[in-house]
Coordinates of C-alpha atoms in Angstrom, one line a residue:
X30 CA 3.0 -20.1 -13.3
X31 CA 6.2 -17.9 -14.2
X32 CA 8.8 -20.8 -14.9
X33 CA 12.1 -19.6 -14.0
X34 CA 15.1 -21.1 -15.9
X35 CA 17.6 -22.2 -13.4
X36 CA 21.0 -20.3 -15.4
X37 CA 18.6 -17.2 -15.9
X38 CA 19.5 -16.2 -11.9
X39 CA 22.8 -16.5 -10.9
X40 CA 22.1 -18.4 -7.7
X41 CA 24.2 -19.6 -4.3
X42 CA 23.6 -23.2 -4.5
X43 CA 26.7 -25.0 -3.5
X44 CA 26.6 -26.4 0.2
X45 CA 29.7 -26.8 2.5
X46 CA 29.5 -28.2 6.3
X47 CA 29.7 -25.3 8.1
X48 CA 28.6 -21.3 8.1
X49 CA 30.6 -18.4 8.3
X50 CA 28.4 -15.7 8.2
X51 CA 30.4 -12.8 9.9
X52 CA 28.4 -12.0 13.7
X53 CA 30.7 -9.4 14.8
X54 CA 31.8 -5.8 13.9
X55 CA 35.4 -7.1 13.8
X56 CA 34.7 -10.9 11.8
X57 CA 32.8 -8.3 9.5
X58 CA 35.7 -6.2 8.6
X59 CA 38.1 -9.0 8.6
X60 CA 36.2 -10.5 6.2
X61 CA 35.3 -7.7 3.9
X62 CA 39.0 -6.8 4.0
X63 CA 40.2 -10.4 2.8
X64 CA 38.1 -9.6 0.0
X65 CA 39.2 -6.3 -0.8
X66 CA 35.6 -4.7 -0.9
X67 CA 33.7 -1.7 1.3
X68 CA 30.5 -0.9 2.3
X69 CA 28.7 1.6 -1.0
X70 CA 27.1 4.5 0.5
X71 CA 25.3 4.8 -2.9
X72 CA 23.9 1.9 -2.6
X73 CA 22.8 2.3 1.0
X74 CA 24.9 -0.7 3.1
X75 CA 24.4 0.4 6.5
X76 CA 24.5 -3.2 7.5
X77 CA 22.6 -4.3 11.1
X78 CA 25.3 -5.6 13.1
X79 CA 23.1 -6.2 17.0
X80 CA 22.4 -9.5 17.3
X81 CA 19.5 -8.6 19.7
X82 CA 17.5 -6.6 16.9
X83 CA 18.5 -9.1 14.2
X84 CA 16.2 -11.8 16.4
X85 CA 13.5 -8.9 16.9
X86 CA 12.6 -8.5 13.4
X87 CA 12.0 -12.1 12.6
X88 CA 10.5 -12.0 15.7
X89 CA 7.8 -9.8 14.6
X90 CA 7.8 -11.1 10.9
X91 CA 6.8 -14.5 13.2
X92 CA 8.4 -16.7 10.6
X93 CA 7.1 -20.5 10.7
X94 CA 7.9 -22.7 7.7
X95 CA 5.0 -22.2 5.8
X96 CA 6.5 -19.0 4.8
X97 CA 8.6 -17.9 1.9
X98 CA 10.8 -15.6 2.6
X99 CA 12.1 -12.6 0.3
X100 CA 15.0 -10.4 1.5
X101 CA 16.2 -7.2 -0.2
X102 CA 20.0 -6.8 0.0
X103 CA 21.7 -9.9 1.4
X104 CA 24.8 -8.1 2.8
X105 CA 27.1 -10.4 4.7
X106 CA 24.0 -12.5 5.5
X107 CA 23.2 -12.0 9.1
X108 CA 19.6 -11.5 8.6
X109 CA 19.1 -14.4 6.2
X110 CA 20.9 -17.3 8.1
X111 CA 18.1 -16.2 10.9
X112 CA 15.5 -16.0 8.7
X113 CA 15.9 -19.3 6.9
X114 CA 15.9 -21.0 10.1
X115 CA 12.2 -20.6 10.3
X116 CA 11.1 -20.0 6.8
X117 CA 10.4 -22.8 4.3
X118 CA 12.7 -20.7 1.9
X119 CA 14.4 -17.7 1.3
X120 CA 15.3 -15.7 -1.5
X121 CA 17.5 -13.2 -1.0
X122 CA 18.6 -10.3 -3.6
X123 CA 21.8 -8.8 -3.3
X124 CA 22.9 -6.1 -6.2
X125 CA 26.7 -6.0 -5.5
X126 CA 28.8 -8.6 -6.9
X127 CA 31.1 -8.5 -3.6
X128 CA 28.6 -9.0 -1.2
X129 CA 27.1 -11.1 -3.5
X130 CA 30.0 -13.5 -3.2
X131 CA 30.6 -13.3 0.4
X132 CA 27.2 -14.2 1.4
X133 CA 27.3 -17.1 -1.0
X134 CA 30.3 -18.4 0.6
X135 CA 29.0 -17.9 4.0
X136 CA 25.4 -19.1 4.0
X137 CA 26.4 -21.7 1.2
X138 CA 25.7 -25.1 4.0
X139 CA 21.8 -23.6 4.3
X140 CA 19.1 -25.4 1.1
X141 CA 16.8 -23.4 1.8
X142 CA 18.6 -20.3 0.9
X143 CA 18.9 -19.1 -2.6
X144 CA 20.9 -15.9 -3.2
X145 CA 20.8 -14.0 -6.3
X146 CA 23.1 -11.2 -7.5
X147 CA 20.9 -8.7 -9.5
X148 CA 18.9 -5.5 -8.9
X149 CA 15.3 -6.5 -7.0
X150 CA 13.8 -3.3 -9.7
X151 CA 13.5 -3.8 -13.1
X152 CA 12.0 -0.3 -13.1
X153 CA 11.2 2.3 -10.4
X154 CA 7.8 1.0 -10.4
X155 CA 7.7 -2.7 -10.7
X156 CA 10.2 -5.8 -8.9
X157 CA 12.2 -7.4 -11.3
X158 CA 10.4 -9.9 -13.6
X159 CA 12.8 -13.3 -13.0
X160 CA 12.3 -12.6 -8.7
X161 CA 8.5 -12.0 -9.5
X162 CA 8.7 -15.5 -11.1
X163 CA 10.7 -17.4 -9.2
X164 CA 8.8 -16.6 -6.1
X165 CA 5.5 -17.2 -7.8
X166 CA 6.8 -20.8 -8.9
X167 CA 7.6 -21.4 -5.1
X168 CA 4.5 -20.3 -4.2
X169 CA 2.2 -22.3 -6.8
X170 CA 4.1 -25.8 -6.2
X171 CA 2.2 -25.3 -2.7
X172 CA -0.9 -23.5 -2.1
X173 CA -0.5 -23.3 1.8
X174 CA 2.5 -20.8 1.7
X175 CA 2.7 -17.6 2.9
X176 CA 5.0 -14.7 0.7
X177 CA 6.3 -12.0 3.6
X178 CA 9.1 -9.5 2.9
X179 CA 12.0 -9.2 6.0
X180 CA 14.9 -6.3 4.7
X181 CA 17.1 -4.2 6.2
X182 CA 16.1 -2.3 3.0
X183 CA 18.6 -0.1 1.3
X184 CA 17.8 3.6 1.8
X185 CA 18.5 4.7 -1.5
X186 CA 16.1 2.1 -3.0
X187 CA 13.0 2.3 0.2
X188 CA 10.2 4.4 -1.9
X189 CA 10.5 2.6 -4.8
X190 CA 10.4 -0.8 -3.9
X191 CA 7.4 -1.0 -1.0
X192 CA 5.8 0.9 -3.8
X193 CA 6.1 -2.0 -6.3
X194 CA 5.9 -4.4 -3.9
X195 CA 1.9 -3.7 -2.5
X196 CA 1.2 -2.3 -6.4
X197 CA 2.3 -6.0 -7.9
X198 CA 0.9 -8.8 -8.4
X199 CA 3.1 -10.6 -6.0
X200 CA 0.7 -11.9 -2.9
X201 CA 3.0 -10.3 0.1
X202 CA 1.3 -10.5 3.4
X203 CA 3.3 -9.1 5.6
X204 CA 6.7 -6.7 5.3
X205 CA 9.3 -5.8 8.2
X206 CA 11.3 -3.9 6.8
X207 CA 14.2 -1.6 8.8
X208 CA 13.5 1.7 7.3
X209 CA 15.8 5.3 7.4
X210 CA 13.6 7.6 9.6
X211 CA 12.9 10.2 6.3
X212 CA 10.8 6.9 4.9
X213 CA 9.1 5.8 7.9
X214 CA 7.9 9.8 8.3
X215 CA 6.4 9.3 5.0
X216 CA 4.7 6.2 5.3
X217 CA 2.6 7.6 8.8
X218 CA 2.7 11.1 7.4
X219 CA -1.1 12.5 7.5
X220 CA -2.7 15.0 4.9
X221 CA -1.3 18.7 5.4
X222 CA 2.3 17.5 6.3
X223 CA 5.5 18.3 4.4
X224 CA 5.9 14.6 4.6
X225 CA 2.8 13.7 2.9
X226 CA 3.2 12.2 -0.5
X227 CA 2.4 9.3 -2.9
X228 CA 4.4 6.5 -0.8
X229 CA 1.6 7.7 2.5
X230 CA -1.8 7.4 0.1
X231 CA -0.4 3.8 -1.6
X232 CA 1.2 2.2 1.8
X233 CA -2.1 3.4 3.7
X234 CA -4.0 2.3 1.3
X235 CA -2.8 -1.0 0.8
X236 CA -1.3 -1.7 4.3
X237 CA -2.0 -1.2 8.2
X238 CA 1.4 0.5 9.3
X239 CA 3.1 -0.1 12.8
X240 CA 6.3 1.5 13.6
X241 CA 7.9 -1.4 15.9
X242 CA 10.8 0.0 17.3
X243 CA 13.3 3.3 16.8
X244 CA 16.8 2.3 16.4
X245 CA 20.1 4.6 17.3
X246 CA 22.5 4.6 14.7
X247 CA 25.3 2.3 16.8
X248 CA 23.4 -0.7 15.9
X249 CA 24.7 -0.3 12.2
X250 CA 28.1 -0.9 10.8
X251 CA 29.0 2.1 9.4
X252 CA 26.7 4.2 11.0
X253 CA 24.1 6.2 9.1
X254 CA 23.6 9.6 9.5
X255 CA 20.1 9.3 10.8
X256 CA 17.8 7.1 13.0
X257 CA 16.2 4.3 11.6
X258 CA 13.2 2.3 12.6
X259 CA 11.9 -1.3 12.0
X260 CA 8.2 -1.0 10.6
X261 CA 5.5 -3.9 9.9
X262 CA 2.9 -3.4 7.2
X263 CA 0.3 -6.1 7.2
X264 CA -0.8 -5.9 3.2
X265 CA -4.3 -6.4 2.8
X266 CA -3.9 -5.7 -1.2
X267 CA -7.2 -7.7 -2.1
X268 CA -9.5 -5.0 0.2
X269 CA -7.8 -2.4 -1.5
X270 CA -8.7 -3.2 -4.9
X271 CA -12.6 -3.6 -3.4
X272 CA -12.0 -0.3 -2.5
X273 CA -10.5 1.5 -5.1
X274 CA -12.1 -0.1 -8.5
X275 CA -10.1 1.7 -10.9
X276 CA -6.5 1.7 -9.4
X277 CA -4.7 2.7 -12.5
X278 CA -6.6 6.1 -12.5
X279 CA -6.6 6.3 -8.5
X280 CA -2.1 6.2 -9.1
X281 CA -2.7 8.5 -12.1
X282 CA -4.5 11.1 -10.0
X283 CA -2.5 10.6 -6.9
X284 CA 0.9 10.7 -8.6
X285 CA -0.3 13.8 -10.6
X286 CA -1.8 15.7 -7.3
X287 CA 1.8 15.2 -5.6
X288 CA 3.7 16.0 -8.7
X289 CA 2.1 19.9 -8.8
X290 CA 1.6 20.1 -4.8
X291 CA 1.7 24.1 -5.2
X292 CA -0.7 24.1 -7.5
X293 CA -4.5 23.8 -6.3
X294 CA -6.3 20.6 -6.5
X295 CA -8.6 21.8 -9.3
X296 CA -5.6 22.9 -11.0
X297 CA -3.3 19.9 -10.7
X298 CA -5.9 17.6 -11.9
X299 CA -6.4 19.6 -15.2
X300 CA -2.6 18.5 -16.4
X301 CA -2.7 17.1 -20.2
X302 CA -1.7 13.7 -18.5
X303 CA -5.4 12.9 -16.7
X304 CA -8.1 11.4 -18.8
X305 CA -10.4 14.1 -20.0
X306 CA -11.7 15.1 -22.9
X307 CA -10.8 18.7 -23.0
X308 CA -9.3 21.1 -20.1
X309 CA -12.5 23.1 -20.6
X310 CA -15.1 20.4 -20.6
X311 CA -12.8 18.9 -17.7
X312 CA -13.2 22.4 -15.7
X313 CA -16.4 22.5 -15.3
X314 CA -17.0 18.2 -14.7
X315 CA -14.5 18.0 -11.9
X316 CA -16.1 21.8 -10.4
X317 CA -19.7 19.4 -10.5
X318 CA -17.4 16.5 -8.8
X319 CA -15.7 18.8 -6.0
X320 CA -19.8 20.4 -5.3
X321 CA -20.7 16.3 -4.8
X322 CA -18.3 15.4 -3.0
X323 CA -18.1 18.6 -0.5
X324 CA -14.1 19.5 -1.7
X325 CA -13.5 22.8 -2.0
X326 CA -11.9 23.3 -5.6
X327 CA -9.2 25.8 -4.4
X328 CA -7.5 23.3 -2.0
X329 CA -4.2 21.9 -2.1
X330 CA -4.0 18.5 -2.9
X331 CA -2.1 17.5 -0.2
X332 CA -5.0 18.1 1.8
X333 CA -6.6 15.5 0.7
X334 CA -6.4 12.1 2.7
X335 CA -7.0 8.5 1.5
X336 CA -10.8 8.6 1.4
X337 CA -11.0 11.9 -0.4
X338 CA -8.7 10.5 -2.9
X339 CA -10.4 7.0 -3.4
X340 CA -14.2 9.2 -3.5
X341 CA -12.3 11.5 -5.8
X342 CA -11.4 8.7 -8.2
X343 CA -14.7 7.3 -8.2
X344 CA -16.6 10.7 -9.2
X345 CA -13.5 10.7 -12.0
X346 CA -14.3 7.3 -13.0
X347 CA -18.0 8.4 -13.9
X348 CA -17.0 11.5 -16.7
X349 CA -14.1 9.6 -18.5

């Protein structure tokens, strides 16, 4: 397992009597004004203040205490005194020092909690290394536990991180995450759509999507310019790697398709970046894989939906 030195995360472990996370609109403001900080729109705190939907997502993340629990952007810690009082333990990941310190104060009387101040990427394609192993060494000390993911998931960080988080090695099994609308259009989006991208193949590939429920902007403190939705994606990430054999090349193809979408598909899979031996000899192999396969060579990309992709890859696998 990943051992984790304890001073390698700075961690909320001290434990006072009682909690004072912030429940209301005006506790939250009072308390964010004692501390002379503000809500980042950069960083995406649109913070859930409705009690009601608060219990509905770990509702539907049906937390029991066989489950660990990670949380992306602790905020005041509304969500997470909730969720830990189900789960056997939550990590929680907040990146701003202020709110950082306020939810350590407030959810310090909870031992099950354990908040770290850092950013949950260490890239835009993987979760940072020292939550990867801290949440592995949970998980190893008993085999019985259950990783889920419960966020109300920073806009500005949404793509990346459900991206990293099914293409890891981490063993997630469930996510409920609270998602802007513009992500939650991409993640259902089907082939032929504007909204259509990399985040629809890898989610659908890796996950069974259901939007749960719409949410109006009043429910957030400040309000967001858009509607939002809570979404659950029940990972199935060891059938997906049945399916697609050589995922490396499935992303490489995938991410290069969507990178050139005006180009054809033909075209956009001749890029220097895609595992041939020459863009001649490439021409005419992938022309021989489009006749197999019954793709027409002159079609966009984005036309392409999750199969096509996956046969795609496996014709591609055969000529490198």
């Amino acid at each position: 397992s990943s051992q984790v030195p304890k001073d390698s995360l700075l961690m909320a472990y001290v434990h006072n009597t009682t909690s004072t996370v912030p429940a209301t609109v005006s506790s939250l403001k009072a308390a964010l004004r004692e501390r002379g900080i503000s809500p980042k729109k950069r960083l995406g705190q649109n913070f859930l203040i409705d009690q009601n939907i608060l219990r509905l997502i770990v509702e539907t993340a049906d937390i029991c205490e066989r489950d660990i629990v990670l949380e992306i952007g602790t905020g005041a810690g509304s969500l997470t005194e909730l969720l830990r009082e189900r789960a056997h333990k939550v990590l929680s990941v907040e990146i701003d020092r202020g709110f950082f310190n306020l939810s350590r104060e407030a959810l310090a009387p909870y031992d099950n909690i354990h908040v770290v101040n850092m950013d949950v990427l260490h890239s835009k394609t993987a979760i940072e290394p020292r939550v990867e192993g801290l949440l592995q060494e949970w998980l190893n000390r008993d085999g019985e536990l259950v990783l889920k993911v419960v966020s109300n998931l920073p806009y500005s960080i949404s793509t990346p991180a459900i991206i990293a988080l099914l293409e890891g090695e981490l063993p997630v099994g469930l996510m409920v995450l609270t998602l802007q609308k513009e992500i939650v259009d991409r993640l259902t989006a089907r082939p032929g759509t504007k909204d259509y991208g990399v985040l629809s193949v890898i989610a659908q590939l890796f996950s069974e999507i259901r939007i749960i429920r719409t949410l109006p902007v009043e429910v957030f403190w400040p309000a967001p310019q858009v509607e939002s939705a809570i979404v659950a994606l029940n990972a199935h990430k060891e059938k997906a790697r049945e399916v697609v054999h050589d995922y490396q090349l499935f992303s490489i193809i995938v991410r290069t398709v969507f990178q050139s979408r005006r180009k054809t598909l033909l075209n956009s899979l001749l890029m220097p970046n895609l595992p041939f031996v020459s863009k001649s000899k490439g021409k005419e192999a992938l022309l021989d894989a489009f006749k197999r396969l019954g793709i027409e060579p002159h079609l966009r990309g984005e036309a392409l939906d999750l199969e096509g992709f996956v046969a795609l890859t496996k014709e591609i696998s055969t000529l490198i």
